[in-house]
CSV table of C-alpha atoms in Angstrom, one decimal:
chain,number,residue,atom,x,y,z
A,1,UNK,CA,106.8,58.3,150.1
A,2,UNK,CA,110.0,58.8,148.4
A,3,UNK,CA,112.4,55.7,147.4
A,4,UNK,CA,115.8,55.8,148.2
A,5,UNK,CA,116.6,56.4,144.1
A,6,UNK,CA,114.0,59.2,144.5
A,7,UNK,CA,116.1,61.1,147.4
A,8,UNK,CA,119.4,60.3,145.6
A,9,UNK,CA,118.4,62.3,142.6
A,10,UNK,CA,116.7,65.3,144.2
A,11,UNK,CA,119.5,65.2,146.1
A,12,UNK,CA,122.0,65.4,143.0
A,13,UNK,CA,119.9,67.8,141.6
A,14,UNK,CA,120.2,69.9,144.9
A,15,UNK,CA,123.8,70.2,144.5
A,16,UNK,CA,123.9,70.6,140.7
A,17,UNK,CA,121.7,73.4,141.2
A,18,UNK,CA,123.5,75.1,144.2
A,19,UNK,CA,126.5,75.1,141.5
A,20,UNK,CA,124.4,76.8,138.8
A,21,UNK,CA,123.0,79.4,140.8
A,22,UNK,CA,126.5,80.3,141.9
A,23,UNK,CA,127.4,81.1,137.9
A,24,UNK,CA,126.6,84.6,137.8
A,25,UNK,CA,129.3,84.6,141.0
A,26,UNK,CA,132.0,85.9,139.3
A,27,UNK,CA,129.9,88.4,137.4
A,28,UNK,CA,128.7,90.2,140.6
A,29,UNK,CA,132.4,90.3,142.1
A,30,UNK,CA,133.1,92.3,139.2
A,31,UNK,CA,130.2,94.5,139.5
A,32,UNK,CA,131.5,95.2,143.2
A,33,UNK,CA,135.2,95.8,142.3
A,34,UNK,CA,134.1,98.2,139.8
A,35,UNK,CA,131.5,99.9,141.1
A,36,UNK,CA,129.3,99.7,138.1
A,37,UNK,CA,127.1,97.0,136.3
A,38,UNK,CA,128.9,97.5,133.1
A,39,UNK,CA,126.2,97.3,130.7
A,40,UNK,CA,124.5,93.6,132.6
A,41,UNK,CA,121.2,93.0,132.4
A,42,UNK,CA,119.2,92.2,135.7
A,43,UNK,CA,116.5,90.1,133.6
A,44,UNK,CA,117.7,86.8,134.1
A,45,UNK,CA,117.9,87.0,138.0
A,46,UNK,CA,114.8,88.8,138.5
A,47,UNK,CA,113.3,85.9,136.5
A,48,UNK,CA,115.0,83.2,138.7
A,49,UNK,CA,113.5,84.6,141.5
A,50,UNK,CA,109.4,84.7,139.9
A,51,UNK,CA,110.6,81.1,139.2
A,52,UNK,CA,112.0,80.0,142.5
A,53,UNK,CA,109.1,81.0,144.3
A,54,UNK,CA,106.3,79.8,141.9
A,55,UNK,CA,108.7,76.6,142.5
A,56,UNK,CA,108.3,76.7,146.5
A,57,UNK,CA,104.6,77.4,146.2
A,58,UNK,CA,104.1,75.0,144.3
A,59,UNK,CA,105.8,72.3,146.7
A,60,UNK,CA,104.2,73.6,149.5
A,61,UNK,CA,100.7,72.6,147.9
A,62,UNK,CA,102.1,69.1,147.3
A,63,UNK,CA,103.8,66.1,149.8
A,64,UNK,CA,107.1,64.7,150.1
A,65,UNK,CA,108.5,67.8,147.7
A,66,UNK,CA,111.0,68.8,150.3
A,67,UNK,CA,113.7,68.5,148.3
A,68,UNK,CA,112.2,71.0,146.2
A,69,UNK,CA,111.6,74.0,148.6
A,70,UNK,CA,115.0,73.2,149.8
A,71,UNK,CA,117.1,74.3,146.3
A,72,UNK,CA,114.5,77.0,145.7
A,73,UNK,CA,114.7,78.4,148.9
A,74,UNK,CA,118.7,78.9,148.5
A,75,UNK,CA,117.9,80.3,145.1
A,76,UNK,CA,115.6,82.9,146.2
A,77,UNK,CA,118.0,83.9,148.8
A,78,UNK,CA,121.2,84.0,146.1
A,79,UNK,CA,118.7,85.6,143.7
A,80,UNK,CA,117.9,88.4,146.2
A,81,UNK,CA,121.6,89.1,146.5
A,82,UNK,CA,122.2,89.4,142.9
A,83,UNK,CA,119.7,91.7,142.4
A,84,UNK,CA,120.1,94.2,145.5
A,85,UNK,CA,124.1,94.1,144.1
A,86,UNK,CA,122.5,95.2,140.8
A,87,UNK,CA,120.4,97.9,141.8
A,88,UNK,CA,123.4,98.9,144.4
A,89,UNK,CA,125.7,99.7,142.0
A,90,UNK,CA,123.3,100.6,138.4
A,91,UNK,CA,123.2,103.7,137.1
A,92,UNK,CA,120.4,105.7,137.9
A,93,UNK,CA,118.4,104.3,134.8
A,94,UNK,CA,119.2,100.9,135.0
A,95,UNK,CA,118.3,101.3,138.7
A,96,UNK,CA,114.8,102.4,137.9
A,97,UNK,CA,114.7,99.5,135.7
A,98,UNK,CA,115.5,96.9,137.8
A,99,UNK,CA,113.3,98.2,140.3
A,100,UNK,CA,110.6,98.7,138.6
A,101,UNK,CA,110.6,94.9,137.0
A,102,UNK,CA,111.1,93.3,140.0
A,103,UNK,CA,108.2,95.3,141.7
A,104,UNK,CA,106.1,93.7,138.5
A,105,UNK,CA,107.7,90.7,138.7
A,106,UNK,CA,108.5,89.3,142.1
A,107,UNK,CA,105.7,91.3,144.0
A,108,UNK,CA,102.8,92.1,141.5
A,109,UNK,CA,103.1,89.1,138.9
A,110,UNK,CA,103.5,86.4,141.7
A,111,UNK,CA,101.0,88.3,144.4
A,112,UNK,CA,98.1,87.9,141.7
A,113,UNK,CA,99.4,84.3,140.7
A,114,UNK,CA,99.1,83.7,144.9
A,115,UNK,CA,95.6,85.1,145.4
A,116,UNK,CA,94.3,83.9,142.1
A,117,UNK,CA,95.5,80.2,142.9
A,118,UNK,CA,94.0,80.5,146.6
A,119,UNK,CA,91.0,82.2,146.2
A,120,UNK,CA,89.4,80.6,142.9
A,121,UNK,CA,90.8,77.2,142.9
A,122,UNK,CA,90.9,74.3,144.7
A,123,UNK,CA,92.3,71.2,145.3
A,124,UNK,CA,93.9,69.4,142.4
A,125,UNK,CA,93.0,72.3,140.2
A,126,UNK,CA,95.0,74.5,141.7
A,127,UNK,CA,98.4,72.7,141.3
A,128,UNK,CA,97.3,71.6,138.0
A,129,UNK,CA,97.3,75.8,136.9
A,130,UNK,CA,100.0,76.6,139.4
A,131,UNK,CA,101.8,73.5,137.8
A,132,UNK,CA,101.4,74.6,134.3
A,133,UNK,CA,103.0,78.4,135.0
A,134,UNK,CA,105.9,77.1,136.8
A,135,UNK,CA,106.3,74.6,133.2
A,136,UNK,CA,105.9,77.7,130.8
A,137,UNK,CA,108.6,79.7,133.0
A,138,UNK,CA,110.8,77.3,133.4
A,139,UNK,CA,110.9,76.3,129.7
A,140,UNK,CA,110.9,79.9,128.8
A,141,UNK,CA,114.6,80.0,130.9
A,142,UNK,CA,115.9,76.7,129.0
A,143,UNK,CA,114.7,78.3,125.5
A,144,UNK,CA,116.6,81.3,126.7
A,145,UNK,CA,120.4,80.1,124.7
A,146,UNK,CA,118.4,80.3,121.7
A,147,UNK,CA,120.4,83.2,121.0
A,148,UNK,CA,123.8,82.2,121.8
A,149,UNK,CA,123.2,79.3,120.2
A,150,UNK,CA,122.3,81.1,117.1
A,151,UNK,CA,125.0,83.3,117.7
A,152,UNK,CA,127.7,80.4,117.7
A,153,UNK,CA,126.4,79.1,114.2
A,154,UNK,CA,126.8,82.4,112.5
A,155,UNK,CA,130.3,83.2,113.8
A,156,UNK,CA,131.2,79.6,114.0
A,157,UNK,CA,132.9,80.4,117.4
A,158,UNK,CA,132.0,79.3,120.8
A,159,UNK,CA,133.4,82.3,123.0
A,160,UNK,CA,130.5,83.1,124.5
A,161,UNK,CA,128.8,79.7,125.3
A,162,UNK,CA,130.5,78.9,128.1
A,163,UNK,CA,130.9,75.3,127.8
A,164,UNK,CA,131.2,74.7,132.1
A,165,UNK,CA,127.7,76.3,132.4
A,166,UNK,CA,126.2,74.5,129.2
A,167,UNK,CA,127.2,71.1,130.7
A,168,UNK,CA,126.3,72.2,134.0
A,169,UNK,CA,122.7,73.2,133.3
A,170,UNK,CA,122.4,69.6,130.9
A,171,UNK,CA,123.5,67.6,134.2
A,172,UNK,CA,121.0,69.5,135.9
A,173,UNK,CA,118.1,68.9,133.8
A,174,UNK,CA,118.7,65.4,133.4
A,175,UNK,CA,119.0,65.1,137.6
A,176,UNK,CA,115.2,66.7,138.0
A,177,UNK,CA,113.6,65.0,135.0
A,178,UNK,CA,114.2,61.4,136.7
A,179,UNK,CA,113.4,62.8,140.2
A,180,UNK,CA,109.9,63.9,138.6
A,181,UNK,CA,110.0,60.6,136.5
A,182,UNK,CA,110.5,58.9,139.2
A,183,UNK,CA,107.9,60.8,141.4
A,184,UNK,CA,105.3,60.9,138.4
A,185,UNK,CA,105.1,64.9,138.8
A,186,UNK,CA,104.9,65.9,135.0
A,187,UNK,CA,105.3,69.5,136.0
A,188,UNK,CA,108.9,69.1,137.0
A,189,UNK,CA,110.0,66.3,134.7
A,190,UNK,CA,108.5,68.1,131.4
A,191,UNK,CA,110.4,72.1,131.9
A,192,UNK,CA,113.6,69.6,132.1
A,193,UNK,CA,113.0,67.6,129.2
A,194,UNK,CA,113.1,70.7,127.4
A,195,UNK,CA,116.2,71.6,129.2
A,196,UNK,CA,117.7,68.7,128.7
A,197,UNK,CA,117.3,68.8,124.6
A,198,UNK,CA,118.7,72.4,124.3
A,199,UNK,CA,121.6,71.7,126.8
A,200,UNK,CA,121.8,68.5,124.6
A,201,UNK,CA,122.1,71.0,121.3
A,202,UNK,CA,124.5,73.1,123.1
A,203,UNK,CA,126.9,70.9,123.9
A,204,UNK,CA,127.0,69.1,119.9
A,205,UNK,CA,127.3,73.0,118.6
A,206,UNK,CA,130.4,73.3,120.9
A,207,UNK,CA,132.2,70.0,120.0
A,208,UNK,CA,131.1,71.2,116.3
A,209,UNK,CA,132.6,74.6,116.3
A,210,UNK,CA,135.3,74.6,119.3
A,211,UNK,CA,138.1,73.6,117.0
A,212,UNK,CA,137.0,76.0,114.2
A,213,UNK,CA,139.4,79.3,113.2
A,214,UNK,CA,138.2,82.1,111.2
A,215,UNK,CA,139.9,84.8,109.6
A,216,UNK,CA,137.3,87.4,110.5
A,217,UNK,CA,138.8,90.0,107.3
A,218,UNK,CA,138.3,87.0,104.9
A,219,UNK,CA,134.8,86.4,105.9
A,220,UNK,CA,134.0,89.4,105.8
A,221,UNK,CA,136.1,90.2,102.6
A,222,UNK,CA,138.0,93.1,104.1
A,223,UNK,CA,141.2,94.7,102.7
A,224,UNK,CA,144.7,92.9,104.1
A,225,UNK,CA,147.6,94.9,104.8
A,226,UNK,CA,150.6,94.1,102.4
A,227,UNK,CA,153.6,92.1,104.0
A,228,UNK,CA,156.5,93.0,103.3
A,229,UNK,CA,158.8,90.7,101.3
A,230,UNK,CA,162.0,89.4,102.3
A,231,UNK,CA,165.5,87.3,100.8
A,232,UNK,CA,167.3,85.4,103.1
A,233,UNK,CA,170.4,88.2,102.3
A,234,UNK,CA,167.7,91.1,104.5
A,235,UNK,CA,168.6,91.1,108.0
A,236,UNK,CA,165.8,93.6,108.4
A,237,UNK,CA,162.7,93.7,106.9
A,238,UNK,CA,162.0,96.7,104.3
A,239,UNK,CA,159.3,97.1,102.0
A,240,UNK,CA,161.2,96.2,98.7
A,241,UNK,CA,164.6,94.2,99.8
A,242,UNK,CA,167.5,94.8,97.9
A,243,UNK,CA,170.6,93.0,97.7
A,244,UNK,CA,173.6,93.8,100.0
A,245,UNK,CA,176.1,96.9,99.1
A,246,UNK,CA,179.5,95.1,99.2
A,247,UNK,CA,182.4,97.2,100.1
A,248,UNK,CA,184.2,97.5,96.5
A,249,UNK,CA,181.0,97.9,94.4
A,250,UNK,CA,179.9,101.5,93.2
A,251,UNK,CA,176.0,102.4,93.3
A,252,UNK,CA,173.9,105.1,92.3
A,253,UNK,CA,172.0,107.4,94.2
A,254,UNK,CA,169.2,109.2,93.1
A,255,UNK,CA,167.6,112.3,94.4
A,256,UNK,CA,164.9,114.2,93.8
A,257,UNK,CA,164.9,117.9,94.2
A,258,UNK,CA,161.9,120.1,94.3
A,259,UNK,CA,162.4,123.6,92.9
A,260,UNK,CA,160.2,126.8,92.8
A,261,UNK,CA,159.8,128.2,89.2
A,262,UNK,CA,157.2,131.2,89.3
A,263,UNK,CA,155.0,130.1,92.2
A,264,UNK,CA,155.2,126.7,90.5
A,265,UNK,CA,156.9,123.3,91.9
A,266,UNK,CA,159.1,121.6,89.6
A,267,UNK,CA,160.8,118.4,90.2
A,268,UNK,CA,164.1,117.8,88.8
A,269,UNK,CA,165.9,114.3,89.0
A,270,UNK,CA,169.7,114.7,90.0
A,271,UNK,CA,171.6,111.6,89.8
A,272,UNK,CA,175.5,111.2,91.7
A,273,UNK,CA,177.9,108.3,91.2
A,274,UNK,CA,179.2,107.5,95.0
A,275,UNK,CA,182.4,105.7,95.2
A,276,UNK,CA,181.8,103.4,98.2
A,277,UNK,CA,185.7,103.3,99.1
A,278,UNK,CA,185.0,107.3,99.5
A,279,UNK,CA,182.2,106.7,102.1
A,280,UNK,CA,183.8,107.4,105.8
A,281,UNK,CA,184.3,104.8,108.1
């Protein structure tokens, strides 16, 4: 029977959940407006779904894990969206893709994980080993930012490590580690310790690096363009600045003139004294 404590934090972790699954949200409204998936991977949601039903299998084979069929069931549904979006609007390989890994997936990889689970265990054993996958998938999703996260130290930027989903996915690791403390399942409690260090690490690389600015040509040593200098007598901004003509002050101008001598250029400097009082108006 589940304490009141018990039901606050599956609740929590109910809601946090609902929340995370809506992410990808904005993602897929973009995919509709433009017709096309842009270049997206359909991976990760084909994934969430594998793991949202091992999740409600699981829960069914167990009591008092309502709670738990409840967020999974609302995940398999939003899942299901996602990826019929995907394969809606995919190019014809990408479609093929998707397809085809979700027939492996979601059909063949959880059908044999079903009848395996049914027909050749029992009992206790069977959660235990049904248990055991669900742990392994679900870690394998938290270990996932391994490569933003590697990303972010070797540019020293956080653009793309979303900080909202980062915090989002730490508050809801935390929520379903003390609802599986607190139940004594170690199947849900141990995925979401592992969750709960890398969202951990995620958030410290992001108050680490948010602040930092790099000058991407000076890390990568590339050339700079030259600025052009100015005086404070320039109203404009020319590549050498000379000093203002004033109106009784002669000046030089030189020209350059290119004449043809037997097939051959030659350049011959003329220079003209220009009275500046001569200059019209």
């Amino acid at each position: 029977m589940q304490t009141p404590i018990i039901f606050v934090f599956g609740i929590l972790g109910n809601i946090v959940s609902f929340l995370v699954y809506l992410a990808p949200a904005p993602t897929f409204h973009r995919i509709v407006k433009k017709k096309s998936t842009e270049g997206f991977e359909c991976v990760p949601y084909v994934v969430a779904l594998l793991s949202s039903m091992l999740w409600i299998y699981y829960a069914t084979l167990k009591s008092n894990e309502t709670l738990l069929i409840t967020i999974n069931s609302v995940g398999c549904f939003i899942e299901t969206i996602y990826i019929s979006i995907y394969i809606i609007y995919a190019s014809k390989h990408a479609r093929l893709r998707a397809i085809k890994l979700s027939l492996v997936l979601d059909i063949i990889v959880f059908g044999s994980i079903l009848l395996f689970t049914l027909f050749f265990l029992q009992g206790p054993q069977r959660v235990e080993v049904l248990g055991w996958i669900s742990v392994t998938l679900s870690a394998s999703v938290y270990i996932a930012p391994l490569t933003i996260m590697k990303q972010v130290i070797r540019t020293k930027s956080v653009e793309f490590m979303p900080i909202s989903l980062s915090f989002a996915l730490l508050l809801n690791a935390v929520m379903w580690f003390f609802y599986g403390l607190l139940l004594r399942d170690i199947y849900i409690a141990v995925p979401n310790t592992v969750g709960f260090i890398f969202g951990l690490l995620q958030i410290i690389l992001y108050c680490i690096f948010k602040n930092s600015k790099i000058d991407y040509a000076e890390e990568h040593k590339l050339p700079t363009a030259i600025k052009p200098e100015t005086t404070s007598n320039c109203e404009q901004i020319h590549p050498v600045c000379s000093l203002p003509i004033q109106d009784d002050q002669d000046f030089d101008i030189t020209v350059t003139v290119s004449v043809e001598n037997g097939g051959e250029n030659v350049v011959e400097p003329q220079q003209s004294t220009v009275d500046s009082h001569d200059q019209p108006n």
